[in-house]
Short mmCIF file of C-alpha atoms and ligand atoms in Angstrom, two decimals:
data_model
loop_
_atom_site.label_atom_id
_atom_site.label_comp_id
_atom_site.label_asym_id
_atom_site.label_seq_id
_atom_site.Cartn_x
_atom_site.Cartn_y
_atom_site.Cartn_z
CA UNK Y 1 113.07 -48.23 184.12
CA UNK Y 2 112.09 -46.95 180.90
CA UNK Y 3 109.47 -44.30 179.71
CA UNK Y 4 108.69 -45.96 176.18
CA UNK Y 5 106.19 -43.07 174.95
CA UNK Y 6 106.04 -39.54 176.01
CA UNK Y 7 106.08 -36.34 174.05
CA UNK Y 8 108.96 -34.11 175.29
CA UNK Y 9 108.39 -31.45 172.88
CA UNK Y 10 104.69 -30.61 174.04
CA UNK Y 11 104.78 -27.02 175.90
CA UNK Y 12 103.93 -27.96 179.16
CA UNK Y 13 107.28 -30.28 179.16
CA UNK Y 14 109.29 -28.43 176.88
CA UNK Y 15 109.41 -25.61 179.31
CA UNK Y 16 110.47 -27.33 182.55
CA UNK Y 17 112.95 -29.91 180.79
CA UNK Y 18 116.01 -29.43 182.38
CA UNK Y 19 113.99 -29.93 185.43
CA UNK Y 20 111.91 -32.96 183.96
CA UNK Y 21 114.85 -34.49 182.63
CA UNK Y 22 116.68 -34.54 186.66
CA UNK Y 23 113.26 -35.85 188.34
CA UNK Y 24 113.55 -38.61 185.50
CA UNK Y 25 117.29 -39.29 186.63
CA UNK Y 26 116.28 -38.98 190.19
CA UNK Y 27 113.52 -41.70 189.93
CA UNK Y 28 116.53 -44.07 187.97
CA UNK Y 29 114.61 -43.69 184.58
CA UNK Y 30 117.51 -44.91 182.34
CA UNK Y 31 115.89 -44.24 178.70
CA UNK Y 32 112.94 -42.08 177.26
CA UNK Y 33 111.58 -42.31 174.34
CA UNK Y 34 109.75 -39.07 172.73
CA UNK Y 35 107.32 -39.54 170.02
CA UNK Y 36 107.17 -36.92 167.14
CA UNK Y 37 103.67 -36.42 166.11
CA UNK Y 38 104.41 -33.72 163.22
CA UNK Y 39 107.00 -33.88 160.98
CA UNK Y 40 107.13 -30.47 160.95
CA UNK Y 41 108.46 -30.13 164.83
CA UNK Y 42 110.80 -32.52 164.15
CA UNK Y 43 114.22 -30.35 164.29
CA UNK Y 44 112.51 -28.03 167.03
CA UNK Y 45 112.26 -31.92 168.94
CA UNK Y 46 115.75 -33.45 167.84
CA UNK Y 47 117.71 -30.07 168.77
CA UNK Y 48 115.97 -30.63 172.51
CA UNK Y 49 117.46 -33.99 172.94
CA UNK Y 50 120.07 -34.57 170.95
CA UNK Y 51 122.75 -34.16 173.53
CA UNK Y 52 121.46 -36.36 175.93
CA UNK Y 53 122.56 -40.35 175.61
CA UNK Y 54 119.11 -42.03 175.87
CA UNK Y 55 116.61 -40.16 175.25
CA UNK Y 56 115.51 -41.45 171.52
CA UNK Y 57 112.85 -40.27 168.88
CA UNK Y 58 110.35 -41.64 167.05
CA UNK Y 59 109.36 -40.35 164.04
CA UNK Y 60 105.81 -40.21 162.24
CA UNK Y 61 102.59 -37.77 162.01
CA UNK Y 62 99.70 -38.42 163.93
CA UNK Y 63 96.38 -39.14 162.47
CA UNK Y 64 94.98 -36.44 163.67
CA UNK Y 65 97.03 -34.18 162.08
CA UNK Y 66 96.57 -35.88 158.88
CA UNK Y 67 94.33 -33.73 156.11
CA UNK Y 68 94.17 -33.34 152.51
CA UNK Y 69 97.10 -31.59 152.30
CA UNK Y 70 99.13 -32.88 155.37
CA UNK Y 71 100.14 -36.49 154.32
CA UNK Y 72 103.81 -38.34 154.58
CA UNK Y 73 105.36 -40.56 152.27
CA UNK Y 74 107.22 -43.72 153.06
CA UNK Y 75 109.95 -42.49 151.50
CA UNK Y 76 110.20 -39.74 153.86
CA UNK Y 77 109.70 -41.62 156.59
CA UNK Y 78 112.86 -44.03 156.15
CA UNK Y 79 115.12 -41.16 155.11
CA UNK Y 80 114.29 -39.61 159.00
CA UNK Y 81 114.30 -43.31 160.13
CA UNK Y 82 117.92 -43.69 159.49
CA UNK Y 83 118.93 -40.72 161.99
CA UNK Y 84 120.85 -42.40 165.03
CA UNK Y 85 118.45 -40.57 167.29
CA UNK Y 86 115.16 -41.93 165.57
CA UNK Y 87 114.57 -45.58 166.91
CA UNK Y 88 110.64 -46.12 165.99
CA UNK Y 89 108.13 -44.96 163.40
CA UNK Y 90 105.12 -43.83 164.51
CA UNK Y 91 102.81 -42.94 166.39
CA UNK Y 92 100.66 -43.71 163.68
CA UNK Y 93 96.76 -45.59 163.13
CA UNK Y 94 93.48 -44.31 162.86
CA UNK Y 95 92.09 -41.89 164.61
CA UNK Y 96 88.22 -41.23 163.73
CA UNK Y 97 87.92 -39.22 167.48
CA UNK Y 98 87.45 -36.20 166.61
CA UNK Y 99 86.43 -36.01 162.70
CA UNK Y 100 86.13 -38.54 160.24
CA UNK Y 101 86.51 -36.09 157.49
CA UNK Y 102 89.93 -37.19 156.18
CA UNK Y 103 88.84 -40.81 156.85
CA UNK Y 104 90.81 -41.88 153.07
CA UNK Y 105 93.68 -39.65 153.75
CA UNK Y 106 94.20 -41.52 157.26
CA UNK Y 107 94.46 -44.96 156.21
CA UNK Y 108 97.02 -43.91 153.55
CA UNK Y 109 99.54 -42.45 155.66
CA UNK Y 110 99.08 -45.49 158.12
CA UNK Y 111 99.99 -47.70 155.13
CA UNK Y 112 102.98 -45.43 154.56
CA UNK Y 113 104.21 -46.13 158.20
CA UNK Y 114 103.59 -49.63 157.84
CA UNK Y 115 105.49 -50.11 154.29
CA UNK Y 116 108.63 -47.77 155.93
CA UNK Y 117 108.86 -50.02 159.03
CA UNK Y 118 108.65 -53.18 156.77
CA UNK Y 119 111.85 -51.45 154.90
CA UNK Y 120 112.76 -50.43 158.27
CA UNK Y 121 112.83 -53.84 159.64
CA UNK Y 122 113.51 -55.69 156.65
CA UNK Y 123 110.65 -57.76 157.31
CA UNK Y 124 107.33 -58.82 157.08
CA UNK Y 125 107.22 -59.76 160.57
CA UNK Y 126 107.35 -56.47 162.12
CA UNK Y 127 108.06 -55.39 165.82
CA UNK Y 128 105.18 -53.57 166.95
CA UNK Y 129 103.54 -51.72 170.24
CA UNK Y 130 100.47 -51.33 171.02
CA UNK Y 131 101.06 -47.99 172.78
CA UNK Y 132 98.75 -46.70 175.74
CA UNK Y 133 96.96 -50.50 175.61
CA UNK Y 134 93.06 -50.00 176.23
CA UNK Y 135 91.39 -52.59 173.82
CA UNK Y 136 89.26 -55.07 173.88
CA UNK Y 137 89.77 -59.03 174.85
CA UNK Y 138 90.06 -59.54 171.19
CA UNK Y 139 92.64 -56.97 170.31
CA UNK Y 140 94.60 -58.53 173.48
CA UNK Y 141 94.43 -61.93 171.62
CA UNK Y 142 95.84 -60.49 168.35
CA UNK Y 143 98.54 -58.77 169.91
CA UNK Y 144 99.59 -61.55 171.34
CA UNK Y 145 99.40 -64.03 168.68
CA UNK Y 146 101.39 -61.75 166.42
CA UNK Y 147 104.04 -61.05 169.35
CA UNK Y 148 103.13 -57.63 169.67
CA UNK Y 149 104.21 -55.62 172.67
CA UNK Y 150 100.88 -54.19 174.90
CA UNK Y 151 101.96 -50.75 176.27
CA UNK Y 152 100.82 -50.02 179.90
CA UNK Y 153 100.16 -46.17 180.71
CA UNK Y 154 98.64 -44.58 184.07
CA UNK Y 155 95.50 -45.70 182.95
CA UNK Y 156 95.74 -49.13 184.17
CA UNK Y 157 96.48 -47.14 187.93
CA UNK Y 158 92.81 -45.35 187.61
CA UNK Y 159 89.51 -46.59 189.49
CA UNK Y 160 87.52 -47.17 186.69
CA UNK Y 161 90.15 -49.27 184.88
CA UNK Y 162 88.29 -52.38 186.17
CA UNK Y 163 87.48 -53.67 182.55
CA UNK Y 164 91.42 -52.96 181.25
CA UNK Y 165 92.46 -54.78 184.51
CA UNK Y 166 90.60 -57.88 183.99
CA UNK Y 167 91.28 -57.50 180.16
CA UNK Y 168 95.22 -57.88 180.76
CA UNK Y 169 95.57 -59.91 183.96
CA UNK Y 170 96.81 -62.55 182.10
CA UNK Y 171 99.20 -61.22 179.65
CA UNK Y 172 102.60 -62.40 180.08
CA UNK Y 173 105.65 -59.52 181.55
CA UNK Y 174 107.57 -60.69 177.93
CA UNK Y 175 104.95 -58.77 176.61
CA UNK Y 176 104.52 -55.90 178.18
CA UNK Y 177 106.58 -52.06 178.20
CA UNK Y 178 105.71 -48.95 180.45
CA UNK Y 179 104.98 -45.59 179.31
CA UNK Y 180 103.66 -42.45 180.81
CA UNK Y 181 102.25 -40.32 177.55
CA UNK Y 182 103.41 -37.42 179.27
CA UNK Y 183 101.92 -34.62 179.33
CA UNK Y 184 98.92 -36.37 179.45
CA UNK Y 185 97.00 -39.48 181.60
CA UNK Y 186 99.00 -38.65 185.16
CA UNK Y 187 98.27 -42.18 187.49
CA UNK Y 188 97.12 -42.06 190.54
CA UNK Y 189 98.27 -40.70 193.14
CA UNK Y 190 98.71 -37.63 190.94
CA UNK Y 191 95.78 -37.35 188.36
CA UNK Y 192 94.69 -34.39 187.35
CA UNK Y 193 98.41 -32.81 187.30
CA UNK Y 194 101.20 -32.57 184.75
CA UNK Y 195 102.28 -35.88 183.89
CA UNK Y 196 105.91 -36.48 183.11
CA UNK Y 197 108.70 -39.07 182.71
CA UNK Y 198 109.41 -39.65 186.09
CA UNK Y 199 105.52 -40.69 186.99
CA UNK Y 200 106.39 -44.21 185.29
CA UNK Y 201 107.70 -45.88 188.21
CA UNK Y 202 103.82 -45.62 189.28
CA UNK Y 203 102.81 -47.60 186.33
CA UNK Y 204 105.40 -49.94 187.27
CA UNK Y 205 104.92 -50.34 190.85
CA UNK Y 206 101.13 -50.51 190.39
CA UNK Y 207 102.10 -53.47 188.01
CA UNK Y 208 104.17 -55.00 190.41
CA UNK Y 209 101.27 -55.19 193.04
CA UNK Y 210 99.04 -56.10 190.09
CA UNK Y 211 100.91 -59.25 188.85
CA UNK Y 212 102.42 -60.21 192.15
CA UNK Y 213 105.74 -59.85 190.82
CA UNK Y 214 108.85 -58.01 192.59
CA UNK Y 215 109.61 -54.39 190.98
CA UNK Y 216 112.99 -55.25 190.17
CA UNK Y 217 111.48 -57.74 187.79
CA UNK Y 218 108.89 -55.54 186.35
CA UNK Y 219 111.84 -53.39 185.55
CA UNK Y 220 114.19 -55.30 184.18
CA UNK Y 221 111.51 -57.44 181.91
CA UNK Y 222 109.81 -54.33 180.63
CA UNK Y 223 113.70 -52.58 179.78
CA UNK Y 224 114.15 -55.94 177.93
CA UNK Y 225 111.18 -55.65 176.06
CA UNK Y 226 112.00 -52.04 175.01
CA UNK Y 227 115.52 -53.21 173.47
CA UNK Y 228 113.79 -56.06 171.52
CA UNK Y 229 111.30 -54.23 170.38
CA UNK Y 230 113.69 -50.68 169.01
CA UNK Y 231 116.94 -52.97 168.36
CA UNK Y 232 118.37 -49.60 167.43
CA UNK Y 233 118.15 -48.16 170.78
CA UNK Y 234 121.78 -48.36 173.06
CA UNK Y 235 121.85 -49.34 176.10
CA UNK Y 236 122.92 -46.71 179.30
CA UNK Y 237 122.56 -47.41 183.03
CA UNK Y 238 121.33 -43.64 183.07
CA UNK Y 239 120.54 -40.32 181.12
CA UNK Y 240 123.14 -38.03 180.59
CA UNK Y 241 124.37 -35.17 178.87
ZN1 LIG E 301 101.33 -40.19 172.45
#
């Protein structure tokens, strides 16, 4: 079982990892991968996993981060792509939330990621995720017609996920990964607290209810998925150091 999206580096984790890292072991979580949001963490965020097997990077700034003066360059972006650690660019899009402000700047350094992974990936037909899935019918569609991976968070475990539910009931397991987004978006049974690697084997069990298919399954499709999707990523039966 695989937690394809978390951010390790974040405070709240950074300062229990040793302890993070065991529950992950202890609920068989065999790979992590943490997402760098700001280039500028990124030694602080290697030099915290580096010694451990499979636990991976991505590598990219946020758009929220993004501002007149904070911007990334493709070039930059595959020169930290080509570290053994790094597996994935991103996370990366648009992200008018908060401010539209930097609106311009923000669809620039989303080009950049795109243009790096098609060096990245050689390819105009790039391997993409949709990470923490929570879009519409027709973004669904799209994702699948392009053969892009739908990432499922805690979300889908939540009460008032009714419309997400009904929105993905019928997308197909080859399609899908698992994530928490640790720290944030704990599932039920545990909302409200710390989220953390371990916490995906709700997402997955929920799933397994949800599609009527056995864990074991769930697991070993969604693991699948991940290695398809970051090719560069090795393969370990669990995390050491
Ligand atoms: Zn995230």
């Amino acid at each position: 079982m695989i937690d394809s999206h978390c951010h390790l580096n974040f405070e709240s984790i950074r300062n229990n990892f040793v302890t993070i890292i065991d529950n992950a072991k202890k609920s068989n979580i065999t790979s992590i991968l943490s997402i760098n949001t700001e280039p500028d963490q990124f030694a602080e965020h290697y030099n915290l996993i580096k010694d451990y097997n499979s636990i991976y990077l991505s590598y990219g700034l946020h758009p929220e981060h993004v501002t007149n003066t904070k911007l990334i360059s493709k070039d930059l972006i595959s020169q930290y792509s080509k570290i053994d650690k790094v597996i994935g660019i991103g996370e990366t899009g648009l992200d008018f939330y908060h401010s539209t402000k930097y609106k311009k700047e923000q669809y620039k350094v989303f080009e950049e990621h795109i243009e790096a992974s098609i060096d990245y990936q050689k390819t105009n037909n790039l391997r993409v995720v949709f990470h923490c899935f929570t879009g519409s019918t027709k973004l669904k569609n799209f994702c699948l017609d392009k053969n892009y991976f739908l990432s499922l968070s805690g979300i889908i475990t939540f009460k008032n996920a009714n419309e997400l539910r009904d929105i993905i009931k019928d997308v197909p397991i080859s399609s899908i990964l698992i994530e928490t987004d640790s720290p944030f978006l704990s599932p039920v049974p545990l909302r409200g607290k710390l989220n953390e690697p371990s916490n995906v084997k709700f997402t997955a069990n929920y799933l397994s209810d949800f599609f009527q298919i056995p864990l074991s399954k769930i697991v070993k499709n969604t693991d699948d998925n991940f290695y398809n999707l970051f090719t560069k990523a090795i393969k370990y039966n669990e995390i050491y150091k």
